[in-house]
């Protein structure tokens, strides 16, 4: 009996060892599959959004050199009081709750001819969403500013309308060729008045050679000449800009009232990476009949914007 029990032990041990070996081999295969992939993510993980290029902001009151301020703020260099002149050059910092996120500076100079005001604002945008980069968040903030500016749609001409106009002009010219008298009449209409009409009008109105005084009166009362000067010329309308920062726009607004002089504000906003720069340049003439020159103000504001964009790129 004892010999038969000893004979069974080796067979049972061999069977148990084989079972354990098979179990360990199967378990190892399942573990490798679980470690290499996650359910539902295809074996990959989402990388965090990239931080913005800029981690700090420059001090705006020190970013504008005196030569630029002389051009933007006429009269600042001619101030008699030395202390007042130095204070005007230094500018006034804009109060912000976090100078790492937003800073600004303003300058203002008044003279007998006009008063000028300049504001420069730097805003560093930070995204608190791990899936949205600082640059993308800054682009959203810029888009909101662009929408709030409510820029007019660029004017486009319809080729069909141009063709109709050309046909009409051709027909009119043909009519002039067929009827010489009609051509003379059309020429008189084009000039707006004939010599006889000028004489009659002068006698009737009692103005004679005082037409210039009448034009001045129209301008003083806000006539057509002043209205035309108030509207930016073609090409200077509020618009987006293609050659400034990552994206940019310019706004040009003229404010006027019956009891105050007109003042124009040119605003340039551009984004470079996760920083948005805003420039506001305002001019108010000393005389109510004067209208600030749109092109001159836009040129000065854009020149400053180009310099600031270059400083950020360095």
Coordinates of C-alpha atoms in Angstrom, one line a residue:
X1 CA 0.0 0.0 0.0
X2 CA 2.7 2.4 0.8
X3 CA 4.5 1.7 -2.5
X4 CA 1.3 2.5 -4.6
X5 CA 0.8 5.9 -2.9
X6 CA 4.4 6.9 -3.6
X7 CA 3.9 6.1 -7.3
X8 CA 1.0 8.4 -7.7
X9 CA 2.7 11.5 -6.3
X10 CA 5.0 12.2 -9.2
X11 CA 2.1 12.1 -11.7
X12 CA 0.0 14.6 -9.8
X13 CA 2.9 16.9 -9.4
X14 CA 3.6 16.9 -13.1
X15 CA -0.1 17.7 -13.9
X16 CA -0.2 20.5 -11.4
X17 CA 3.0 22.1 -12.9
X18 CA 1.6 22.0 -16.4
X19 CA -1.6 23.7 -15.3
X20 CA 0.3 26.5 -13.5
X21 CA 2.5 27.0 -16.5
X22 CA -0.4 27.4 -18.9
X23 CA -2.2 29.8 -16.6
X24 CA 0.9 32.1 -16.3
X25 CA 1.4 32.1 -20.0
X26 CA -2.2 33.2 -20.7
X27 CA -2.1 35.9 -18.0
X28 CA 1.0 37.4 -19.5
X29 CA -0.7 38.0 -22.9
X30 CA -3.6 39.9 -21.4
X31 CA -1.4 42.1 -19.4
X32 CA 0.6 43.3 -22.4
X33 CA -2.5 44.3 -24.3
X34 CA -3.8 46.3 -21.3
X35 CA -0.6 48.2 -20.8
X36 CA -0.2 49.3 -24.5
X37 CA -3.6 50.8 -25.1
X38 CA -6.5 52.5 -23.3
X39 CA -10.2 51.7 -24.1
X40 CA -11.6 54.3 -26.5
X41 CA -8.4 56.2 -27.2
X42 CA -6.8 54.1 -29.9
X43 CA -3.6 53.7 -27.9
X44 CA -2.8 57.4 -27.9
X45 CA -3.1 60.3 -25.5
X46 CA -4.0 64.0 -26.2
X47 CA -1.0 66.4 -25.9
X48 CA -1.6 69.6 -23.8
X49 CA -2.1 72.9 -25.7
X50 CA 1.0 74.9 -26.3
X51 CA 1.6 78.0 -24.1
X52 CA 1.9 81.4 -25.8
X53 CA 5.1 82.9 -27.1
X54 CA 5.1 85.8 -24.7
X55 CA 5.3 85.2 -20.9
X56 CA 5.8 88.9 -20.0
X57 CA 4.9 92.4 -21.3
X58 CA 7.1 95.4 -22.0
X59 CA 6.6 98.6 -20.1
X60 CA 4.5 100.7 -22.5
X61 CA 5.5 104.2 -21.2
X62 CA 9.1 103.4 -22.1
X63 CA 8.4 101.8 -25.5
X64 CA 7.7 105.0 -27.4
X65 CA 10.8 107.1 -28.1
X66 CA 10.7 110.9 -28.0
X67 CA 11.0 111.3 -31.8
X68 CA 7.8 109.3 -32.3
X69 CA 6.1 111.3 -29.6
X70 CA 7.2 114.6 -31.2
X71 CA 5.5 113.4 -34.5
X72 CA 2.3 112.2 -32.8
X73 CA 1.9 115.0 -30.3
X74 CA 2.7 118.3 -32.0
X75 CA 3.7 121.0 -29.5
X76 CA 5.2 118.7 -26.9
X77 CA 8.7 119.7 -27.7
X78 CA 7.8 123.4 -27.5
X79 CA 6.5 123.4 -24.0
X80 CA 8.2 126.2 -22.0
X81 CA 8.0 124.5 -18.6
X82 CA 10.7 121.9 -18.5
X83 CA 9.1 119.9 -15.7
X84 CA 5.8 119.9 -17.5
X85 CA 7.5 118.8 -20.8
X86 CA 9.3 116.0 -19.1
X87 CA 6.1 114.8 -17.5
X88 CA 4.3 114.9 -20.9
X89 CA 7.1 112.7 -22.4
X90 CA 6.9 110.2 -19.6
X91 CA 3.2 109.5 -20.1
X92 CA 0.6 108.2 -17.6
X93 CA 0.5 104.5 -16.9
X94 CA -3.0 102.9 -17.2
X95 CA -4.2 101.3 -14.0
X96 CA -4.6 97.5 -14.3
X97 CA -5.2 94.8 -11.8
X98 CA -2.5 92.5 -13.2
X99 CA 0.6 94.0 -14.9
X100 CA 1.6 90.5 -16.2
X101 CA -1.6 90.3 -18.2
X102 CA -2.3 93.9 -19.2
X103 CA -0.5 97.3 -19.2
X104 CA -1.0 100.6 -20.9
X105 CA 0.1 104.2 -21.1
X106 CA -1.4 107.4 -22.4
X107 CA 0.0 110.8 -23.5
X108 CA -1.9 114.1 -24.0
X109 CA -0.7 117.5 -25.3
X110 CA -2.8 120.6 -25.8
X111 CA -1.8 123.5 -28.0
X112 CA -3.6 126.5 -29.5
X113 CA -4.1 124.7 -32.8
X114 CA -5.3 121.3 -31.5
X115 CA -5.2 118.8 -28.7
X116 CA -3.7 115.3 -29.3
X117 CA -4.2 112.1 -27.2
X118 CA -2.3 108.8 -27.6
X119 CA -3.1 105.5 -25.9
X120 CA -1.1 102.3 -26.2
X121 CA -2.4 99.1 -24.6
X122 CA -0.7 95.6 -24.3
X123 CA -2.8 92.6 -23.4
X124 CA -1.3 89.2 -22.9
X125 CA -3.9 86.4 -23.3
X126 CA -3.7 83.2 -21.3
X127 CA -5.9 80.2 -21.8
X128 CA -7.1 78.3 -18.8
X129 CA -8.4 75.5 -20.9
X130 CA -5.8 72.8 -21.4
X131 CA -7.2 71.9 -24.8
X132 CA -7.0 75.5 -26.1
X133 CA -3.6 77.2 -26.7
X134 CA -2.9 80.7 -25.7
X135 CA -2.6 81.8 -29.3
X136 CA -6.0 80.3 -30.2
X137 CA -7.6 82.1 -27.2
X138 CA -5.9 85.3 -28.2
X139 CA -7.4 84.9 -31.7
X140 CA -10.8 84.6 -30.1
X141 CA -10.3 87.8 -28.1
X142 CA -9.1 89.6 -31.3
X143 CA -12.1 88.4 -33.2
X144 CA -14.4 89.9 -30.6
X145 CA -12.6 93.3 -30.9
X146 CA -13.0 93.1 -34.6
X147 CA -16.7 92.3 -34.4
X148 CA -17.2 95.1 -31.9
X149 CA -15.5 97.6 -34.2
X150 CA -18.3 96.9 -36.7
X151 CA -16.1 97.7 -39.8
X152 CA -18.0 98.4 -43.0
X153 CA -18.0 95.8 -45.7
X154 CA -15.5 96.6 -48.4
X155 CA -17.2 98.1 -51.4
X156 CA -17.2 96.0 -54.6
X157 CA -18.4 96.9 -58.1
X158 CA -20.5 94.6 -60.2
X159 CA -18.8 94.1 -63.6
X160 CA -22.3 93.9 -65.2
X161 CA -23.2 97.3 -63.8
X162 CA -19.9 98.7 -65.1
X163 CA -20.8 97.3 -68.5
X164 CA -24.2 98.9 -68.5
X165 CA -22.6 102.2 -67.5
X166 CA -20.1 101.9 -70.4
X167 CA -22.9 101.2 -72.8
X168 CA -24.9 104.2 -71.6
X169 CA -21.9 106.4 -71.9
X170 CA -21.3 105.1 -75.5
X171 CA -24.8 105.9 -76.4
X172 CA -24.6 109.4 -75.0
X173 CA -21.4 110.0 -77.0
X174 CA -23.0 108.7 -80.1
X175 CA -25.9 111.1 -79.6
X176 CA -23.5 114.0 -79.3
X177 CA -21.8 113.1 -82.5
X178 CA -25.1 113.0 -84.4
X179 CA -26.4 116.3 -83.0
X180 CA -23.7 119.0 -82.7
X181 CA -26.0 121.4 -81.0
X182 CA -26.9 118.7 -78.5
X183 CA -23.2 118.2 -77.9
X184 CA -22.8 121.9 -77.1
X185 CA -25.7 121.8 -74.7
X186 CA -24.3 118.7 -72.9
X187 CA -20.9 120.3 -72.6
X188 CA -22.6 123.3 -70.9
X189 CA -24.4 121.0 -68.6
X190 CA -21.2 119.1 -67.8
X191 CA -19.5 122.3 -66.7
X192 CA -22.5 123.0 -64.5
X193 CA -23.3 126.5 -65.8
X194 CA -22.7 128.8 -68.7
X195 CA -21.1 132.3 -68.6
X196 CA -24.6 133.9 -69.0
X197 CA -25.9 131.8 -66.1
X198 CA -23.0 132.9 -64.0
X199 CA -23.7 136.6 -64.7
X200 CA -27.4 136.2 -64.0
X201 CA -26.8 134.3 -60.8
X202 CA -24.3 136.9 -59.6
X203 CA -26.7 139.7 -60.2
X204 CA -29.6 137.8 -58.6
X205 CA -27.7 136.8 -55.5
X206 CA -25.9 140.1 -55.1
X207 CA -22.7 138.2 -54.5
X208 CA -20.6 138.9 -57.6
X209 CA -17.0 138.1 -56.8
X210 CA -17.9 137.2 -53.2
X211 CA -18.4 133.5 -54.0
X212 CA -15.4 132.7 -51.8
X213 CA -17.1 134.2 -48.8
X214 CA -20.1 132.1 -49.6
X215 CA -18.0 128.9 -49.7
X216 CA -16.5 129.9 -46.3
X217 CA -19.9 130.3 -44.9
X218 CA -20.9 126.9 -46.1
X219 CA -17.9 125.4 -44.4
X220 CA -18.6 127.2 -41.2
X221 CA -22.1 125.9 -41.2
X222 CA -21.0 122.3 -41.9
X223 CA -21.5 122.4 -45.6
X224 CA -20.6 119.9 -48.3
X225 CA -16.9 120.7 -48.2
X226 CA -16.6 119.9 -44.5
X227 CA -18.7 116.7 -45.0
X228 CA -16.3 115.5 -47.7
X229 CA -13.3 116.1 -45.5
X230 CA -15.0 114.2 -42.7
X231 CA -15.2 111.1 -44.8
X232 CA -12.0 109.1 -45.2
X233 CA -10.9 109.1 -48.9
X234 CA -11.1 105.8 -50.9
X235 CA -8.5 103.4 -49.6
X236 CA -8.5 104.9 -46.1
X237 CA -11.8 103.5 -44.9
X238 CA -11.9 101.4 -41.7
X239 CA -10.4 98.0 -42.8
X240 CA -8.5 94.9 -42.0
X241 CA -4.7 94.9 -42.5
X242 CA -2.7 92.1 -44.1
X243 CA 0.8 93.2 -43.3
X244 CA 0.8 93.8 -39.5
X245 CA 1.3 91.1 -37.0
X246 CA -0.7 87.9 -37.3
X247 CA -3.9 89.8 -37.9
X248 CA -4.9 93.4 -37.6
X249 CA -7.5 96.1 -38.4
X250 CA -7.8 99.9 -38.5
X251 CA -10.8 102.0 -37.5
X252 CA -11.3 105.7 -38.3
X253 CA -14.1 107.6 -36.6
X254 CA -15.0 111.3 -36.7
X255 CA -17.2 112.6 -33.9
X256 CA -18.9 116.0 -34.4
X257 CA -21.6 118.0 -32.7
X258 CA -23.1 121.4 -33.3
X259 CA -21.5 123.0 -30.3
X260 CA -18.1 121.4 -30.3
X261 CA -15.2 120.9 -32.8
X262 CA -14.8 117.7 -34.7
X263 CA -12.3 115.2 -33.3
X264 CA -11.1 112.1 -35.1
X265 CA -9.9 108.9 -33.5
X266 CA -7.8 106.4 -35.4
X267 CA -7.6 103.0 -33.8
X268 CA -5.1 100.2 -34.8
X269 CA -5.5 96.8 -33.2
X270 CA -3.1 93.9 -34.0
X271 CA -2.3 90.5 -32.6
X272 CA 1.1 88.9 -32.4
X273 CA 1.0 85.3 -31.0
X274 CA -0.8 85.7 -27.6
X275 CA -0.4 89.4 -27.2
X276 CA -3.0 92.0 -28.5
X277 CA -1.8 95.6 -29.0
X278 CA -4.2 98.5 -29.2
X279 CA -3.3 102.0 -30.4
X280 CA -5.8 104.9 -30.1
X281 CA -4.7 108.2 -31.6
X282 CA -7.1 111.2 -31.2
X283 CA -6.9 114.8 -32.5
X284 CA -9.3 117.6 -31.8
X285 CA -8.7 120.9 -33.6
X286 CA -8.9 124.2 -31.8
X287 CA -11.4 125.6 -34.4
X288 CA -14.8 124.1 -34.9
X289 CA -14.5 124.4 -38.7
X290 CA -11.3 122.4 -38.9
X291 CA -11.4 118.6 -39.7
X292 CA -8.4 116.4 -38.7
X293 CA -6.7 114.9 -41.7
X294 CA -7.5 111.2 -42.0
X295 CA -4.5 110.1 -44.0
X296 CA -2.0 111.9 -41.8
X297 CA -3.3 110.4 -38.7
X298 CA -3.5 106.9 -40.1
X299 CA 0.0 107.1 -41.4
X300 CA 1.3 108.1 -38.0
X301 CA -0.7 105.4 -36.1
X302 CA 0.4 102.7 -38.6
X303 CA 4.1 103.7 -38.3
X304 CA 3.9 103.4 -34.6
X305 CA 2.1 100.0 -34.9
X306 CA 4.9 98.7 -37.3
X307 CA 7.6 99.7 -34.8
X308 CA 5.8 98.0 -31.9
X309 CA 5.2 94.8 -33.9
X310 CA 8.9 94.8 -34.8
X311 CA 9.9 95.2 -31.1
X312 CA 7.8 92.1 -30.3
X313 CA 9.4 90.1 -33.0
X314 CA 12.9 90.7 -31.8

